mmCIF file of C-alpha atoms in Angstrom:
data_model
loop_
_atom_site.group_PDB
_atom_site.id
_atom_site.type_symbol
_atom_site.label_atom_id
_atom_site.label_comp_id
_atom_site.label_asym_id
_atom_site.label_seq_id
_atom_site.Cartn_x
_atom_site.Cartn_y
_atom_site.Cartn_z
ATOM 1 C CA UNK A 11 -36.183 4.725 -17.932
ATOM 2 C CA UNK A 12 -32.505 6.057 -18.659
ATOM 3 C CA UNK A 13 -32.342 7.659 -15.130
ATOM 4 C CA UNK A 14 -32.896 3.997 -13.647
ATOM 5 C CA UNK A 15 -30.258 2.790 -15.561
ATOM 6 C CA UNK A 16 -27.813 5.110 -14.938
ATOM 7 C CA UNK A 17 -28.360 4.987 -10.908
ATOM 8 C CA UNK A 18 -28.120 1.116 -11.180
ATOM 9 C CA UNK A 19 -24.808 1.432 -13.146
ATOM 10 C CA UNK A 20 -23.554 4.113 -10.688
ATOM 11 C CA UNK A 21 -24.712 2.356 -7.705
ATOM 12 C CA UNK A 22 -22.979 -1.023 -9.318
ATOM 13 C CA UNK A 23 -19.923 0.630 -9.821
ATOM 14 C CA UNK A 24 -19.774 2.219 -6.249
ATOM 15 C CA UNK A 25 -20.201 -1.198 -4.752
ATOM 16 C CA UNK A 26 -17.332 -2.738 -6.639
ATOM 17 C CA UNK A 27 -15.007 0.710 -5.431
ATOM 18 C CA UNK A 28 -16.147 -0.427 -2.109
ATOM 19 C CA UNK A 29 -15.523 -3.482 -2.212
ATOM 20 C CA UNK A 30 -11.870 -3.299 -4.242
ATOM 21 C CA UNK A 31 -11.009 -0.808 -1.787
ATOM 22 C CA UNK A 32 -11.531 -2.966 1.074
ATOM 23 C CA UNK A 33 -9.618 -5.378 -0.639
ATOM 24 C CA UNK A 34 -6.421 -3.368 -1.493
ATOM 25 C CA UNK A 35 -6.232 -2.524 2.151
ATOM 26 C CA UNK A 36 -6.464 -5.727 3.118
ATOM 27 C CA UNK A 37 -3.775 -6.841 0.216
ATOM 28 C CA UNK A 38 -1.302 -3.997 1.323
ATOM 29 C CA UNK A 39 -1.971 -4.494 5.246
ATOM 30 C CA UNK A 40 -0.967 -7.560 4.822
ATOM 31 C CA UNK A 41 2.455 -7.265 3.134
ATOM 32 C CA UNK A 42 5.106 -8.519 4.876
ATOM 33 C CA UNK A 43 7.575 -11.016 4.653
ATOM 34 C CA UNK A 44 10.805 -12.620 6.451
ATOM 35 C CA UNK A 45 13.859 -12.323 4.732
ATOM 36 C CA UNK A 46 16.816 -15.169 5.311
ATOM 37 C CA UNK A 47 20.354 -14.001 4.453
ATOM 38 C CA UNK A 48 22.526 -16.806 2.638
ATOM 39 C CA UNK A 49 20.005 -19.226 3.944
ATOM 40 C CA UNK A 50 20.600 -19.745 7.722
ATOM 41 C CA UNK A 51 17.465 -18.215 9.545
ATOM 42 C CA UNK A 52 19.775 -17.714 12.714
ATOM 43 C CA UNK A 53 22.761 -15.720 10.667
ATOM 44 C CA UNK A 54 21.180 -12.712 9.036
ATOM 45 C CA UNK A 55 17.122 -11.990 8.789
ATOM 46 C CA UNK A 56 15.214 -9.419 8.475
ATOM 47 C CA UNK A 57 11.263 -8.517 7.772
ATOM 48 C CA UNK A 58 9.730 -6.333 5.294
ATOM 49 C CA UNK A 59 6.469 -4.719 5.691
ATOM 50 C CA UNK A 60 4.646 -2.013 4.156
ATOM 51 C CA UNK A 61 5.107 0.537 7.516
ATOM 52 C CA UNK A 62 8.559 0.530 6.398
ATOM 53 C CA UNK A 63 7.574 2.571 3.412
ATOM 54 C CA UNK A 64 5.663 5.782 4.129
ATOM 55 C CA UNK A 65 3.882 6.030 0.517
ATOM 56 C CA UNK A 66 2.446 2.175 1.189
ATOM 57 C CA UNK A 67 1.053 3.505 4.587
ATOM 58 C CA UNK A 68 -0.371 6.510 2.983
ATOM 59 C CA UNK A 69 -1.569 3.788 0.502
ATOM 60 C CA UNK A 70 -3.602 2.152 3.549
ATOM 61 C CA UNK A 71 -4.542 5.425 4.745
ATOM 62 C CA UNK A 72 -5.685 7.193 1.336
ATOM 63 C CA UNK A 73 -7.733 3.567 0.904
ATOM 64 C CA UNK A 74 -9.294 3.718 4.135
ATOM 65 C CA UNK A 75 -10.568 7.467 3.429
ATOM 66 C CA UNK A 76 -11.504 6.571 0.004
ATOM 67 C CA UNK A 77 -13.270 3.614 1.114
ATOM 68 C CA UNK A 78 -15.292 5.863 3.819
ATOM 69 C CA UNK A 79 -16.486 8.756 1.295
ATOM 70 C CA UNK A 80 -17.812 5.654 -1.351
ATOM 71 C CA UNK A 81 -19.080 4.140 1.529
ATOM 72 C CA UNK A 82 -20.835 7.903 2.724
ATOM 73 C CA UNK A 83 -21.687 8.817 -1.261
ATOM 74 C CA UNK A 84 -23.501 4.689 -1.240
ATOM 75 C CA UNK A 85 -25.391 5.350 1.374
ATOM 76 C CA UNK A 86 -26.828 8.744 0.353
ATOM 77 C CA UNK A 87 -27.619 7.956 -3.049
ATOM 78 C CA UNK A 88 -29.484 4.664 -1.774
ATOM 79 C CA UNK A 89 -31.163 5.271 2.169
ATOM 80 C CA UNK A 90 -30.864 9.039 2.177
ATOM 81 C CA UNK A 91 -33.207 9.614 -1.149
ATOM 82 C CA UNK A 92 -35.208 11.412 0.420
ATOM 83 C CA UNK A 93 -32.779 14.129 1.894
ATOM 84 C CA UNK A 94 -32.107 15.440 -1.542
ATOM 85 C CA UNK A 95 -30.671 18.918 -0.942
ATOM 86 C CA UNK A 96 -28.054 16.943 1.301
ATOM 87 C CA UNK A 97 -27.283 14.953 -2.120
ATOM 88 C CA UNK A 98 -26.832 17.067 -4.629
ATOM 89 C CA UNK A 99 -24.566 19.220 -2.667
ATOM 90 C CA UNK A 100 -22.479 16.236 -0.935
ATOM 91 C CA UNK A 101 -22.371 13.288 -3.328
ATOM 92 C CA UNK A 102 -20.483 14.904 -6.312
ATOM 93 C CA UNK A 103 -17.838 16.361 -3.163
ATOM 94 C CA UNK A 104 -17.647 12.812 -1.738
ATOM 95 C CA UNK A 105 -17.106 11.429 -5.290
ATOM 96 C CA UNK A 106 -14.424 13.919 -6.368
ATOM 97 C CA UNK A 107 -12.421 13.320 -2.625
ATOM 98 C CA UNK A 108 -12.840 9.495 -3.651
ATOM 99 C CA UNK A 109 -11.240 9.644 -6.850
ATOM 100 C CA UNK A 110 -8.299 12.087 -5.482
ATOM 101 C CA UNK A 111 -7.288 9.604 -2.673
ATOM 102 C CA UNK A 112 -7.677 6.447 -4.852
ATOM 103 C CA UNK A 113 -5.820 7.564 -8.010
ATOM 104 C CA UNK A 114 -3.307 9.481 -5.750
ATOM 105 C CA UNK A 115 -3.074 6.197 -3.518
ATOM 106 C CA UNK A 116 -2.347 3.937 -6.506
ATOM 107 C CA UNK A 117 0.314 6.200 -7.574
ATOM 108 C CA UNK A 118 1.934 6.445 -4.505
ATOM 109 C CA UNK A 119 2.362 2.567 -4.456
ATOM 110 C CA UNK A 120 2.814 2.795 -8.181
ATOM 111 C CA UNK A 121 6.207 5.016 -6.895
ATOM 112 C CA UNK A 122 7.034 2.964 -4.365
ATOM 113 C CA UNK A 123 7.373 -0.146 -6.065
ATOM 114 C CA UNK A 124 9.530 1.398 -9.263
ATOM 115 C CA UNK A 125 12.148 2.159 -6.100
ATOM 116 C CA UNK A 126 12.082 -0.795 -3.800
ATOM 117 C CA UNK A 127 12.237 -2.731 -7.052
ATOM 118 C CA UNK A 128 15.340 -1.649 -7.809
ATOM 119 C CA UNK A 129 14.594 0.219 -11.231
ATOM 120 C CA UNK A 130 13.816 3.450 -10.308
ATOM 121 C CA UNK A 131 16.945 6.173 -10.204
ATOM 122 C CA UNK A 132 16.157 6.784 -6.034
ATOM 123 C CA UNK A 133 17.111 3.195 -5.057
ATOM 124 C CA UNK A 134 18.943 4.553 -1.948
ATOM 125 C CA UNK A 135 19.564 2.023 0.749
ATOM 126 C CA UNK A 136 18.087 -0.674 -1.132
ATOM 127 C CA UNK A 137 20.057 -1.350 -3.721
ATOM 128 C CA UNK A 138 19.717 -1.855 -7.622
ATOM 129 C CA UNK A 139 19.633 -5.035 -9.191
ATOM 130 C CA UNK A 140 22.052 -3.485 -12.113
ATOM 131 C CA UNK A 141 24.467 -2.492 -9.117
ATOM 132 C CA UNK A 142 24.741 -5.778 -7.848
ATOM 133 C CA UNK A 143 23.184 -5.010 -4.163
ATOM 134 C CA UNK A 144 20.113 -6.900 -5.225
ATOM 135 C CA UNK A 145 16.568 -4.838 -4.382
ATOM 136 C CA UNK A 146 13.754 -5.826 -2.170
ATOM 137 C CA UNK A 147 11.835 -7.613 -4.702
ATOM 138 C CA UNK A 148 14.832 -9.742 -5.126
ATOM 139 C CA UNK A 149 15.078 -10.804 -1.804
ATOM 140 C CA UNK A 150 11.501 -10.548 -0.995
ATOM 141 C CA UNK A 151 9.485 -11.304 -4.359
ATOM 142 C CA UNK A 152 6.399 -12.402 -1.914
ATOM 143 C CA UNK A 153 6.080 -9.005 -0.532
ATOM 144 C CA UNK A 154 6.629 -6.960 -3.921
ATOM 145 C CA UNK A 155 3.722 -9.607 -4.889
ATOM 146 C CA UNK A 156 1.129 -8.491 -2.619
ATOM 147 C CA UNK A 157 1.935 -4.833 -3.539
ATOM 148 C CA UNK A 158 1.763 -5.522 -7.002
ATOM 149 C CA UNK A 159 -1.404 -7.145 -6.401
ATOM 150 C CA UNK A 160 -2.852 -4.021 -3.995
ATOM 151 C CA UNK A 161 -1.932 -1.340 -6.317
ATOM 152 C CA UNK A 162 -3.604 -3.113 -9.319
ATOM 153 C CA UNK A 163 -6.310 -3.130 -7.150
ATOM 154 C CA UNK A 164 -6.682 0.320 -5.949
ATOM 155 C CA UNK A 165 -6.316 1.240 -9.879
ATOM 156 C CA UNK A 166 -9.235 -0.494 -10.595
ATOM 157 C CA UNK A 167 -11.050 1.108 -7.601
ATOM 158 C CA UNK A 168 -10.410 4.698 -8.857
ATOM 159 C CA UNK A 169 -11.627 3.631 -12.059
ATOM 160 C CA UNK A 170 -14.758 2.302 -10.713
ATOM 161 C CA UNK A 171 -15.375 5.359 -8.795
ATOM 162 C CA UNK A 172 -14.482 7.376 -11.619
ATOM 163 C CA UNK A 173 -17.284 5.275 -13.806
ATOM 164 C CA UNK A 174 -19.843 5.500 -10.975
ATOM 165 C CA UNK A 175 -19.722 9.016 -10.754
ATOM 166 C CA UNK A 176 -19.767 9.890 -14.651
ATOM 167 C CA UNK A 177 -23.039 7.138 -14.833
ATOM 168 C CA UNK A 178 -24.412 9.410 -11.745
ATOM 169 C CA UNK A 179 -24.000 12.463 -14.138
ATOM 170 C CA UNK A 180 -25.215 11.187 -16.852
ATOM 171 C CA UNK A 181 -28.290 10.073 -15.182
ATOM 172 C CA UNK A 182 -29.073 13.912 -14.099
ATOM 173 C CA UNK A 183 -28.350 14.713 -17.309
ATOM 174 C CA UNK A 184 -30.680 12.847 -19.486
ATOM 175 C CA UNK A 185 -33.930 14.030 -17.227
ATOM 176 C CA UNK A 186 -35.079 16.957 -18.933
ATOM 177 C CA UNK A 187 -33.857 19.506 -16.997
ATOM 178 C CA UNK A 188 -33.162 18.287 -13.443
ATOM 179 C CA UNK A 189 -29.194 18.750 -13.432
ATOM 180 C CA UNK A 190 -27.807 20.847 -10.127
ATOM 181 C CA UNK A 191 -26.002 23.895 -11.489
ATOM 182 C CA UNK A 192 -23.833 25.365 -8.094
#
């Protein structure tokens, strides 16, 4: 009885990594925005998008990879029962790899918004708001949005995956014997 309840919980939690990770892709891929200088649109304009920033794209990336090995680890824990050997040995890789590229994802973006938001100490080209050249999320508090909003997320995406993996271990676990030693 505790087995089933510990595959439904890991295969509940896998769906909802999925499913955020799809999401945060689509959040982040989606981040851009038109910037107007001093309010004429044909003075000074200029876009911001996530490919400007090469931790946001490896944001997309890392979610697009993590998104694949939950998808892979889904389907062999649900279709693929019966190839068992295959499971033991692949699911607890796939989960690990999933975990690495969302929590290292989410940290990226985690980075990336402390600079282009002015309050981090490697503002560069963009400015601090303390210095007076404004920051990105100044000028473009639409596009810091949807980042905020991705990375938030992809957080709770790794922690899903996290969950679904320790419920999968817990379910070999508690039946009497069955857990894969490597």
């Amino acid at each position: 009885m505790a087995d089933e309840v510990y595959k439904a919980l890991s295969l509940l939690f896998r769906i909802a990594a999925l499913g955020l990770s799809v999401a945060a892709i689509v959040v982040m891929g989606t981040a851009s925005q038109l910037v107007i200088v001093d309010g004429n649109p044909e003075s000074s304009s200029y876009s911001v998008s996530y490919s400007q920033y090469n931790a946001l794209r490896y944001f997309v990336a890392a979610g697009a990879i993590a998104a694949v090995c939950s998808a892979a680890a889904l389907y062999l824990l649900t279709v693929s029962a019966d190839a068992a050997v295959v499971s033991v040995l692949l699911v607890p890789f796939l989960d690990a790899a999933t975990q690495g590229f969302f929590f290292s994802a989410a940290g990226a973006a985690f980075a990336t918004r402390d600079v282009v938001g002015g309050t981090g100490t490697a503002a560069g080209s963009w400015g601090s708001s303390a210095g007076g050249g404004g920051s990105v999320c100044d000028a473009a508090g639409a596009f810091c949005g949807r980042v905020t909003v991705a990375e938030a997320v992809c957080a709770f995406a790794a922690v899903s995956a996290a969950v679904a993996a320790l419920a999968r271990d817990a379910g070999d676990g508690s039946s009497g014997g069955r857990r894969s030693h490597w």
